[in-house]
XYZ file of C-alpha atoms in Angstrom:
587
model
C 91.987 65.407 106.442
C 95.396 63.438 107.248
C 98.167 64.680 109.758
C 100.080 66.390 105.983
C 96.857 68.183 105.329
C 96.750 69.639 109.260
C 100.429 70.498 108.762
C 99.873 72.535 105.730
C 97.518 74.366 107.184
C 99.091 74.852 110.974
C 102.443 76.349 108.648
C 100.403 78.907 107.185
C 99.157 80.225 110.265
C 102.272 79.825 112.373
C 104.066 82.008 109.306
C 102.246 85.045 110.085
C 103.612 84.432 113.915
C 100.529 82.394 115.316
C 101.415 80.415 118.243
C 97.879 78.637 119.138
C 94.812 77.901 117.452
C 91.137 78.578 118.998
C 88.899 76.433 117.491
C 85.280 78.263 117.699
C 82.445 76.228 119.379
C 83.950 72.691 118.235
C 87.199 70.331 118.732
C 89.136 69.021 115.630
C 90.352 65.659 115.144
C 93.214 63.317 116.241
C 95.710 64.482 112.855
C 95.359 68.183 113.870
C 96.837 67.261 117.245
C 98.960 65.417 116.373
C 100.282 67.835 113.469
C 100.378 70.656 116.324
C 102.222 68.026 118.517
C 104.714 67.885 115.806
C 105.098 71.945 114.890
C 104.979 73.292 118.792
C 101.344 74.846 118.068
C 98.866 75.249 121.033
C 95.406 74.126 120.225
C 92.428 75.303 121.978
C 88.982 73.188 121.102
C 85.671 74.010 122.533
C 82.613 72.311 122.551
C 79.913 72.650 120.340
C 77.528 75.233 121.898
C 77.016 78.767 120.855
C 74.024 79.359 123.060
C 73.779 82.827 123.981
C 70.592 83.099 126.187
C 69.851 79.852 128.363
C 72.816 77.464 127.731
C 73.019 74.217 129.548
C 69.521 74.882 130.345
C 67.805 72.775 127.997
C 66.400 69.365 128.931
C 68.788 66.494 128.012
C 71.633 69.384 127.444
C 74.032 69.034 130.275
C 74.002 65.343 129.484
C 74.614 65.662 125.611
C 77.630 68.252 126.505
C 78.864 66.227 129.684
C 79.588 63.323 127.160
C 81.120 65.468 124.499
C 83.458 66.859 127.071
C 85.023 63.216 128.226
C 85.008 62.005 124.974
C 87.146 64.773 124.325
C 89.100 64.396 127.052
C 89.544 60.430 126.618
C 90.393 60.514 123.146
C 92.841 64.115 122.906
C 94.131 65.273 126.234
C 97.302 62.960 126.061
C 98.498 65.238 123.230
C 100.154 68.302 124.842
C 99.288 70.677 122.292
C 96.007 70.542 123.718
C 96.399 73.207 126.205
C 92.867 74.743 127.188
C 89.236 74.015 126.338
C 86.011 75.949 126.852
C 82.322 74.946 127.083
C 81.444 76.919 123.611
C 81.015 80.479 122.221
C 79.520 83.512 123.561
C 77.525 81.399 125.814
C 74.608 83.242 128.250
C 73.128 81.422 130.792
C 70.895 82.069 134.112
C 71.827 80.298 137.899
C 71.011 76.491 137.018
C 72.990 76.744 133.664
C 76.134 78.264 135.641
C 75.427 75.100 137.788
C 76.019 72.890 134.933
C 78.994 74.745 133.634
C 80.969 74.681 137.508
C 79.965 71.164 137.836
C 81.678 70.103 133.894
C 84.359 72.083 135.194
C 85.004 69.930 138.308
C 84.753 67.029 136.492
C 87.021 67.934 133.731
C 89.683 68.432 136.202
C 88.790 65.209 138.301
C 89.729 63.510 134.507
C 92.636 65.451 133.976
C 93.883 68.368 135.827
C 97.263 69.626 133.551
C 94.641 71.578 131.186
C 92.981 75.093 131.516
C 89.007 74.750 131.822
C 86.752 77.973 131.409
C 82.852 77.856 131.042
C 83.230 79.961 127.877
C 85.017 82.466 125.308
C 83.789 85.695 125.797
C 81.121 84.756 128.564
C 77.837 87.241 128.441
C 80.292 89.318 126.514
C 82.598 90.089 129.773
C 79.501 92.184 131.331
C 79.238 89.555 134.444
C 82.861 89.657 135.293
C 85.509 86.846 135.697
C 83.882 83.152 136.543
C 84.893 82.433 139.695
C 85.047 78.480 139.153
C 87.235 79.123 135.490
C 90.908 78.559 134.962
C 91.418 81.532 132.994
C 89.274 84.776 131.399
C 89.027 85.336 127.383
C 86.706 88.122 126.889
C 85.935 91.475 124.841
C 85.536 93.391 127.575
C 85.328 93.300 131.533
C 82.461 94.657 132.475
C 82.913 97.935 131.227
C 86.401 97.763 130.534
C 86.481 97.368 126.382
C 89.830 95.005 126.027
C 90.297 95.325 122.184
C 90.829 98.107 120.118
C 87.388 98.099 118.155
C 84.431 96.289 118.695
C 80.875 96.367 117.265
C 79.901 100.396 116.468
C 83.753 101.310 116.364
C 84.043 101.477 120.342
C 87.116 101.009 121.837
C 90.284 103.303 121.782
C 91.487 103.002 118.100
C 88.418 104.670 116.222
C 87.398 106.936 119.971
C 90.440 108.312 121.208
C 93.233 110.518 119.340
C 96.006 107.983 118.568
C 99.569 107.347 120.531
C 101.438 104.361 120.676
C 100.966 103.898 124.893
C 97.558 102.798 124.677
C 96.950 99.373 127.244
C 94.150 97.320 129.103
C 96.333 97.447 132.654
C 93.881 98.493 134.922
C 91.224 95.747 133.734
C 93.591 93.356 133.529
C 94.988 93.585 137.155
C 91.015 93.600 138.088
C 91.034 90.011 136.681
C 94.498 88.844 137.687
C 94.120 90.036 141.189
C 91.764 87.132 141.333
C 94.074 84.646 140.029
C 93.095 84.595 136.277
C 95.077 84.729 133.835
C 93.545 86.946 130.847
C 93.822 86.606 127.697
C 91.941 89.234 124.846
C 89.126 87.448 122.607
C 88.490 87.552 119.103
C 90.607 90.638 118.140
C 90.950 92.139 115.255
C 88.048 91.551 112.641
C 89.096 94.446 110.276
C 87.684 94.234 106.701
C 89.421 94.540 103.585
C 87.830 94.672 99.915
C 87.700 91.338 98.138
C 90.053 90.289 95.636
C 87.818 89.302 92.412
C 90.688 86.742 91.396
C 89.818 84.289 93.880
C 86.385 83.389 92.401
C 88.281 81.081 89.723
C 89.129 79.204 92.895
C 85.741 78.397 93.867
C 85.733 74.898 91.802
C 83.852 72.859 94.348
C 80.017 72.450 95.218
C 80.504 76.037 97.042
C 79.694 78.923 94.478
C 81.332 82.733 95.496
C 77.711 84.322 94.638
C 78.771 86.751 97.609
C 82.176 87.848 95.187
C 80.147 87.803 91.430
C 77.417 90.063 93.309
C 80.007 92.445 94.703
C 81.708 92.365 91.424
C 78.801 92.877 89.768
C 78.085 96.136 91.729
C 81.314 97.299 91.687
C 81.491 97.456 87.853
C 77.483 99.226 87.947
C 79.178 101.741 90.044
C 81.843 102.446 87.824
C 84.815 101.350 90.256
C 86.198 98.202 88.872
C 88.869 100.260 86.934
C 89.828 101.602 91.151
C 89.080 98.005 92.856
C 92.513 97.484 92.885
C 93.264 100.559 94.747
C 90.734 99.680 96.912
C 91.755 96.545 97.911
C 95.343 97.625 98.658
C 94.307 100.310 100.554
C 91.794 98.995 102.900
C 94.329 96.167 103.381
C 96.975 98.371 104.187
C 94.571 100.170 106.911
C 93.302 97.087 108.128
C 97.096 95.885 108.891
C 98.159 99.444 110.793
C 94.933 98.401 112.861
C 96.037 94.986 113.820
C 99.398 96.161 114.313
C 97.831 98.234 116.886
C 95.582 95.468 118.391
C 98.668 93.536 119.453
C 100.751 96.147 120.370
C 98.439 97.277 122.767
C 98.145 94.149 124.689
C 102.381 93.563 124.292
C 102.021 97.132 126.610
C 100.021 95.209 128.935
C 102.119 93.524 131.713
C 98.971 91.903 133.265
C 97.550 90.406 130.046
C 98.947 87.023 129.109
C 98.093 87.216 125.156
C 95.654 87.841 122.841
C 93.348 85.661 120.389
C 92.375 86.759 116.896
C 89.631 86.061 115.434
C 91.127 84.710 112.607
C 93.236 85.340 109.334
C 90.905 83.926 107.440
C 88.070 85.423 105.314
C 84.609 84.307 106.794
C 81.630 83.592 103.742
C 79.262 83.700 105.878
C 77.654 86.786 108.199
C 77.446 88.615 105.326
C 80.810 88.097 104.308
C 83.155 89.048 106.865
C 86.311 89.768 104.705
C 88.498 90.167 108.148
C 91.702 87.719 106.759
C 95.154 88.333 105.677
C 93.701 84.736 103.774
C 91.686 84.050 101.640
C 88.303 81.751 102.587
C 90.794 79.661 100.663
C 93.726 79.857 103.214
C 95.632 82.057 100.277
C 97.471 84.697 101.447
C 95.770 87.756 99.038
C 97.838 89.172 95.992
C 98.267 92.114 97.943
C 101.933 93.781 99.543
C 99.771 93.810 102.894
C 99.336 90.210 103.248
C 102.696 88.871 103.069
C 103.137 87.310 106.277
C 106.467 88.528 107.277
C 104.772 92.108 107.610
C 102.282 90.927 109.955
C 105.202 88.450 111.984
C 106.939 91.461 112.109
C 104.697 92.704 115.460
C 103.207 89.211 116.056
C 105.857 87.898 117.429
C 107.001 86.478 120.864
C 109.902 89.549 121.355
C 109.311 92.809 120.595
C 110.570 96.434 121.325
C 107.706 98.813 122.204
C 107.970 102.955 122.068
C 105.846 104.393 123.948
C 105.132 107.592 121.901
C 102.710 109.708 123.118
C 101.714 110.914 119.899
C 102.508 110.270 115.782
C 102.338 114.077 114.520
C 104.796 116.955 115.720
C 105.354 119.832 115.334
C 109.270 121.303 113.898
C 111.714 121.705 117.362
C 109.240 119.957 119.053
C 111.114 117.167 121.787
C 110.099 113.780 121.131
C 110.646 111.498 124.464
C 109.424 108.062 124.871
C 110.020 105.262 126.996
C 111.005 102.210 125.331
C 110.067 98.620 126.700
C 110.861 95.218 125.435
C 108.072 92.647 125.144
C 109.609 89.559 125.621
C 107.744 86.008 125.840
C 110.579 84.167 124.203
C 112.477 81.198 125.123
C 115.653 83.165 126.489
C 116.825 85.972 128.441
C 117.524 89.083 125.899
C 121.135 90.483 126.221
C 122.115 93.372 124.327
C 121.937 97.801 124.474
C 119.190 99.755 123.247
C 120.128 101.880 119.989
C 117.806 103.776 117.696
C 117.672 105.681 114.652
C 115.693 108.217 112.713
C 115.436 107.726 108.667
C 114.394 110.125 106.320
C 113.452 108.713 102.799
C 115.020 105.843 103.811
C 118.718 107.850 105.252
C 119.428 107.415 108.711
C 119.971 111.077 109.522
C 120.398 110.885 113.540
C 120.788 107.961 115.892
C 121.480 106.764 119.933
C 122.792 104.431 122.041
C 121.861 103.223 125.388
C 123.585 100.932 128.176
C 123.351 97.250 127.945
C 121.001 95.442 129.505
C 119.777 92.143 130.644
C 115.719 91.349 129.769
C 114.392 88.335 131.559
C 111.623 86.149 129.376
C 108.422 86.291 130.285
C 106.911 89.749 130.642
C 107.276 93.545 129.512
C 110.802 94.665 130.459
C 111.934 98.204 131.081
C 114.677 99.347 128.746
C 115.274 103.039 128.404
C 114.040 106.017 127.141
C 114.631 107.679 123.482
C 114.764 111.591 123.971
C 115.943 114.621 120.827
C 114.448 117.585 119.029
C 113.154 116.604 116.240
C 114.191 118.290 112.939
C 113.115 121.579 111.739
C 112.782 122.487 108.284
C 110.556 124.598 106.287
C 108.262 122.089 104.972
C 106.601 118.925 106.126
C 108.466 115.710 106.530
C 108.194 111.860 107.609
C 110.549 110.418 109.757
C 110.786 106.686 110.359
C 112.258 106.132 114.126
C 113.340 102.696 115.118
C 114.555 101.216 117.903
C 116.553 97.614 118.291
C 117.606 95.610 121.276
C 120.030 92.603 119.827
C 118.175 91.767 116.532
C 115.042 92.365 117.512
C 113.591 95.622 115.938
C 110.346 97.255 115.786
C 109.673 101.004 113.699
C 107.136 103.749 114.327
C 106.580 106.703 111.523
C 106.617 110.127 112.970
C 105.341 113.438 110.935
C 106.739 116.792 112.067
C 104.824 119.770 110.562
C 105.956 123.474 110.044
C 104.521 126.080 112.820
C 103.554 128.408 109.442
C 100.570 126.109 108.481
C 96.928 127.192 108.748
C 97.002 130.254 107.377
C 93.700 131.956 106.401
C 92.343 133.495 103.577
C 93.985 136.969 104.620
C 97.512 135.289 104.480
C 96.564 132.975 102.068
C 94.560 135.009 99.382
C 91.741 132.120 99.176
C 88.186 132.700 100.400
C 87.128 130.070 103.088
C 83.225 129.150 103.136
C 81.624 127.441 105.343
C 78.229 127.636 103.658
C 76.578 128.795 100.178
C 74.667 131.899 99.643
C 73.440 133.341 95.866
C 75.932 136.351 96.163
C 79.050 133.422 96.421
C 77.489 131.075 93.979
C 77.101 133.913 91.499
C 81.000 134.952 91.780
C 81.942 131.358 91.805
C 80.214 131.556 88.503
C 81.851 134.416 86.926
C 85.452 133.453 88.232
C 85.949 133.294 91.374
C 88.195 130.439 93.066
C 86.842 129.521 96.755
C 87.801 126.371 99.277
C 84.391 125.445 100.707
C 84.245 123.051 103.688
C 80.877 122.721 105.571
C 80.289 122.208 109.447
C 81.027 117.890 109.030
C 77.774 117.164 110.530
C 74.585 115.809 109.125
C 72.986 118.847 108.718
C 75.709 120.669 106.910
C 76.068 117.914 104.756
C 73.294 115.422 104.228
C 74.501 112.848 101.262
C 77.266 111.965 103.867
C 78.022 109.164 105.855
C 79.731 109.698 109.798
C 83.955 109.185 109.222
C 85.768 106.572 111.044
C 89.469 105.842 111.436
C 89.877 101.961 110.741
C 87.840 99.677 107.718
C 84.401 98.421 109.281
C 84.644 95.583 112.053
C 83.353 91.989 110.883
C 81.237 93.088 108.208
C 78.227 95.980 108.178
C 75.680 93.664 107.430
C 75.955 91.889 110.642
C 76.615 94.829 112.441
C 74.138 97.219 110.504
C 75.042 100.264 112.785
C 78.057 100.972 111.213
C 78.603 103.767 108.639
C 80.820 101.408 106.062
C 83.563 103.243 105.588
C 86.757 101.049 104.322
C 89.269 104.020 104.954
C 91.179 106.168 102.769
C 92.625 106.188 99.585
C 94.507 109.287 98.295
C 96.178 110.554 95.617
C 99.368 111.101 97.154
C 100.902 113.101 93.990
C 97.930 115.770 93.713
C 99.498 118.918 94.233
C 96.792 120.045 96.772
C 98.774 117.260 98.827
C 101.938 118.923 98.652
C 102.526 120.506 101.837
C 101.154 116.849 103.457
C 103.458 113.862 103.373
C 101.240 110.724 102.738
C 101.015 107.282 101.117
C 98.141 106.035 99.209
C 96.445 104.959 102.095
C 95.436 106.246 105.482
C 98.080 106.150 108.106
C 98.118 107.578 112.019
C 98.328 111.091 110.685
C 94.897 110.813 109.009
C 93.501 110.120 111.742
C 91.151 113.638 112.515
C 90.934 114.348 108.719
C 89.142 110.685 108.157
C 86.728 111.395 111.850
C 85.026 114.352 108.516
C 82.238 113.264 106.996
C 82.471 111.178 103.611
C 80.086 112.608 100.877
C 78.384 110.947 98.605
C 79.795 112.644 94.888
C 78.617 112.495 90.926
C 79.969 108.856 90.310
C 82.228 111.355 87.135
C 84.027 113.459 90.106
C 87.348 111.416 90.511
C 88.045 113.006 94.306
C 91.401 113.739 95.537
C 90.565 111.453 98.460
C 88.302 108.834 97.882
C 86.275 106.547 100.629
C 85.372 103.580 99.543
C 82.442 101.626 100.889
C 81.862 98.724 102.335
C 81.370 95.619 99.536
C 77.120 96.091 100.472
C 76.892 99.421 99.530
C 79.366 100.828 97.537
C 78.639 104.292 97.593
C 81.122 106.720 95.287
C 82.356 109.127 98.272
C 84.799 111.492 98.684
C 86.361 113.766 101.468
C 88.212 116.010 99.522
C 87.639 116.856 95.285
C 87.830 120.126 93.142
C 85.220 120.988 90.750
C 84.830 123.637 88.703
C 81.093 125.640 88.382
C 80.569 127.717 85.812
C 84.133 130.232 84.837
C 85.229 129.768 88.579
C 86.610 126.669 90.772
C 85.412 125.001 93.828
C 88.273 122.727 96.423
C 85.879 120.756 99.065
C 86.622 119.570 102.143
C 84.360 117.792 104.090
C 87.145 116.886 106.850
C 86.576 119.900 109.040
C 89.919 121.089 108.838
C 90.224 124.640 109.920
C 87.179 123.441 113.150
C 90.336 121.864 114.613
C 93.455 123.560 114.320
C 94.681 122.432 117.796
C 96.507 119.608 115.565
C 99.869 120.363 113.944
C 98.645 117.435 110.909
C 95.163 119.248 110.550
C 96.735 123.012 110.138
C 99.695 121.502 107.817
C 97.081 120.064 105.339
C 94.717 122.779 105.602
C 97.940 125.231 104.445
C 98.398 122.854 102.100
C 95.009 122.706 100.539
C 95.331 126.575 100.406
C 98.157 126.979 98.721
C 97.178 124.698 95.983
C 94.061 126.596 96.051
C 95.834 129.969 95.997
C 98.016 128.905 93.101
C 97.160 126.769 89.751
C 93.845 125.549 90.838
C 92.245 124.514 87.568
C 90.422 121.791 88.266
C 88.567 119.992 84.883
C 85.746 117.896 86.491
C 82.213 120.259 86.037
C 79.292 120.273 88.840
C 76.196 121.362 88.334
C 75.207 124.252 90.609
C 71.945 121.621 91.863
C 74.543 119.016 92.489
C 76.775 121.390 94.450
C 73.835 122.737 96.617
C 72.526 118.341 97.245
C 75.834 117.889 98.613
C 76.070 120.903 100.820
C 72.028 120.948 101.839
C 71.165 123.947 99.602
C 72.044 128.076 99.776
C 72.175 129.220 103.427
């Protein structure tokens, strides 16, 4: 590839806001620095080990690596886009391979200290700690200390901890900075989105997308091609709130200096890791989600933070949060805080603080947005944002009536937890009932555990996740009524997606669908209506009215009821067997 070719593909990147390129376990040639040189792009090469048990240990291995690193050095440091380099990926290593690795990194400085050396990305996955001999720390974790949102199993705080917007790695990060290393986080991100079957036209070379034809294949045994394109919006849409929150997170970190994504590029390999705003074909996808200026919008040098301490309200409720200003631009920012709350798109109330000066080059205090929120009698969205000088940032905000939750007595609908004969034999002659099990195992056995974001990397490299790919709704049922939402999950989903997805009849169409990973590609559901014999059945499998403690989880559980109370005449038939495999049998 010629200088053009590296250009094209640096301009892609840098229009979804990336700043510096990590370039896993090997170095690229002389027209990608130079490109960078030319575009302002930081470049970070590697060498070419990904050894994560005994690297450097091998016989003729420090020698092999020791001459990779000066060629490197000879040939590329006088470019200054080259910034930083590290001895490879992952890498493990006992005492005599650390050995090797502090003695390269003395004798990458003696040939040019003005770069950043560290022994590895992501070292023993963080567990040992900052290297004392390294420049800087890029890790997962520290010790203990997760430093990304999700990781392998859905740790970290964005699938384990009810959501805010204040969220931050501090406290690690000062761990690491107090011994003079700069941090930075590694290989965030890594949230899956369904494939688009379009881009196997695009496969003309020696490469053929037998990956894509097999999940299309599936996907039209299962029935869901007619959906696919549902899918793919919505676990795109999902997968973007998640990075959002990945970067935002570290922006609220004073200590950390950055982040690096994995990529935003799908991955063919690992069992197709589908993680990309990109295509494996550096195409953005045919999707709202990917445009880049929605993903430059937080991934970018300036930005104002609010530090809400929560996304649902409830009516009169006071919403205060502090308001910072991330700002790693080239300039001072000069200007007054002022905010605004929209509703449908009308700003409805707005405020206006004192002007400020924001120096460059850290997380700048700027003021504090305080007001009751509005009351009304049903549920709303508001959009809230805040500006300082043209930069802008906005954070939705649902505020929920305090009359939601009611029971059956209020409500005239019979809740059940469990079936017995007696309740399937009414059901049968007429009677209209909103069932929703205990979500556990147990209680409901074709079911697979809930999670928040789309999987991480992809499910077949990291088998112990559950494969859900998030939510898609159907935001005009009128069992949704009383419950603002999009097609797709957003922050105030949050508990209702931690239910259990059920496997369903591939003919129940559910009023919230879960679709599966691209290996799997289960038909599930948290939420459908059936009807069994002369009477009607709404299921939940969200556990709902377990955890009323949450404003969002009693407004849609009133919700649900009311629809259930009212015209609830659903069309789709289930068999009483069917109904008694998804719920474990009469109890």
């Amino acid at each position: 590839m010629e200088k053009e070719a590296w250009k094209e593909i640096l301009e892609i990147y840098h229009s979804y806001g990336v700043n510096c390129m990590r370039f896993h376990s090997w170095c690229p040639p002389e027209a990608a620095f130079a490109a960078a040189d030319e575009l302002g792009v930081m470049m970070q090469p590697e060498l070419s080990h990904w050894n994560c048990e005994n690297a450097f240990e091998q016989e003729g291995s420090f020698a092999f690596y020791r001459h990779e690193l000066k060629a490197i050095l000879r040939q590329y440091a006088s470019h200054p886009s080259f910034v930083m380099l590290t001895f490879g990926n992952e890498l493990h290593a006992g005492p005599s391979g650390h050995a090797s690795m502090d003695r390269l990194l003395r004798e990458a400085r003696q040939m040019d200290d003005s770069r950043l050396y560290a022994n590895a990305s992501n070292c023993h996955y963080g567990e040992r700690g900052a290297d004392p001999e390294s420049d800087f720390y890029t890790s997962m974790a520290y010790y203990q200390d997760i430093l990304r949102a999700a990781s392998p199993g859905m740790e970290g705080h964005l699938n384990r901890e009810y959501p805010d917007a204040q969220h931050n790695y501090q406290e690690a990060a000062e761990k690491i900075t107090s011994q003079g290393k700069p941090v930075f986080g590694f290989e965030v991100g890594q949230y899956e989105s369904l494939p688009d079957f379009g881009q196997i036209e695009d496969f003309t070379g020696v490469t053929l997308p037998l990956n894509l034809e097999r999940i299309r294949e599936n996907a039209e045994k299962s029935g869901m091609l007619s959906s696919w394109k549902q899918y793919c919006e919505a676990s795109g849409e999902l997968a973007l709130l998640c990075y959002r929150e990945e970067v935002e997170a570290v922006l609220r970190t004073p200590a950390m200096s950055g982040l690096s994504l994995l990529g935003l590029q799908d991955f063919t390999g690992q069992g197709t890791a589908l993680v990309g705003m990109l295509d494996a074909h550096l195409k953005p996808k045919p999707f709202a989600f990917a445009e880049p200026s929605r993903f430059r919008a937080f991934f970018t040098p300036v930005l104002p933070l609010l530090f809400l301490p929560r996304y649902t309200y409830s009516e009169g409720d006071i919403l205060k949060a502090q308001v910072k200003l991330a700002n790693y631009g080239k300039y001072p920012v000069k200007a007054a805080l002022t905010w605004s709350l929209f509703q449908a798109g009308e700003r409805i109330m707005q405020g206006e603080g004192e002007n400020g000066v924001y120096p460059e080059g850290g997380l700048r205090d700027v003021g504090t947005v305080e007001f009751s929120l509005p009351c009304g009698n049903k549920a709303e969205r508001f959009d809230l944002e805040i500006r300082v000088g043209e930069h802008a940032n906005r954070y939705p905000v649902w505020v929920y009536p305090e009359n939601g939750g009611g029971q059956e007595t209020e409500k005239g609908v019979v809740i059940m937890e469990n079936l017995d004969e007696e309740m399937i034999e009414q059901i049968e002659k007429g009677k209209r009932i909103f069932l929703e099990p205990v979500p556990d195992k147990a209680h409901l056995p074709r079911s697979i555990g809930g999670q928040f974001s789309t999987d991480f990397w992809s499910v077949e490299n990291f088998p112990q996740q559950e494969g859900g790919m998030g939510l898609v709704i159907e935001e005009g049922h009128p069992a949704l009524a009383g419950f603002p939402t999009e097609s797709h999950s957003n922050w105030q989903w949050w508990i209702p997606a931690h239910g259990r997805p059920v496997v369903l009849p591939h003919r129940i169409h559910p009023i919230i669908t879960v679709p599966d990973c691209h290996s799997r590609l289960k038909h599930m559901g948290l939420l459908a209506e059936f009807r069994l014999g002369k009477g009607a059945v709404l299921f939940s499998s969200m556990g709902l009215h377990f955890q009323l403690q949450y404003p969002e989880t009693r407004a849609l559980l009133s919700s649900l009821l009311d629809y259930a109370a009212g015209e609830f005449t659903p069309d789709q038939e289930i068999t009483r067997r069917e109904l008694e495999e998804i719920t474990g049998g009469v109890r």
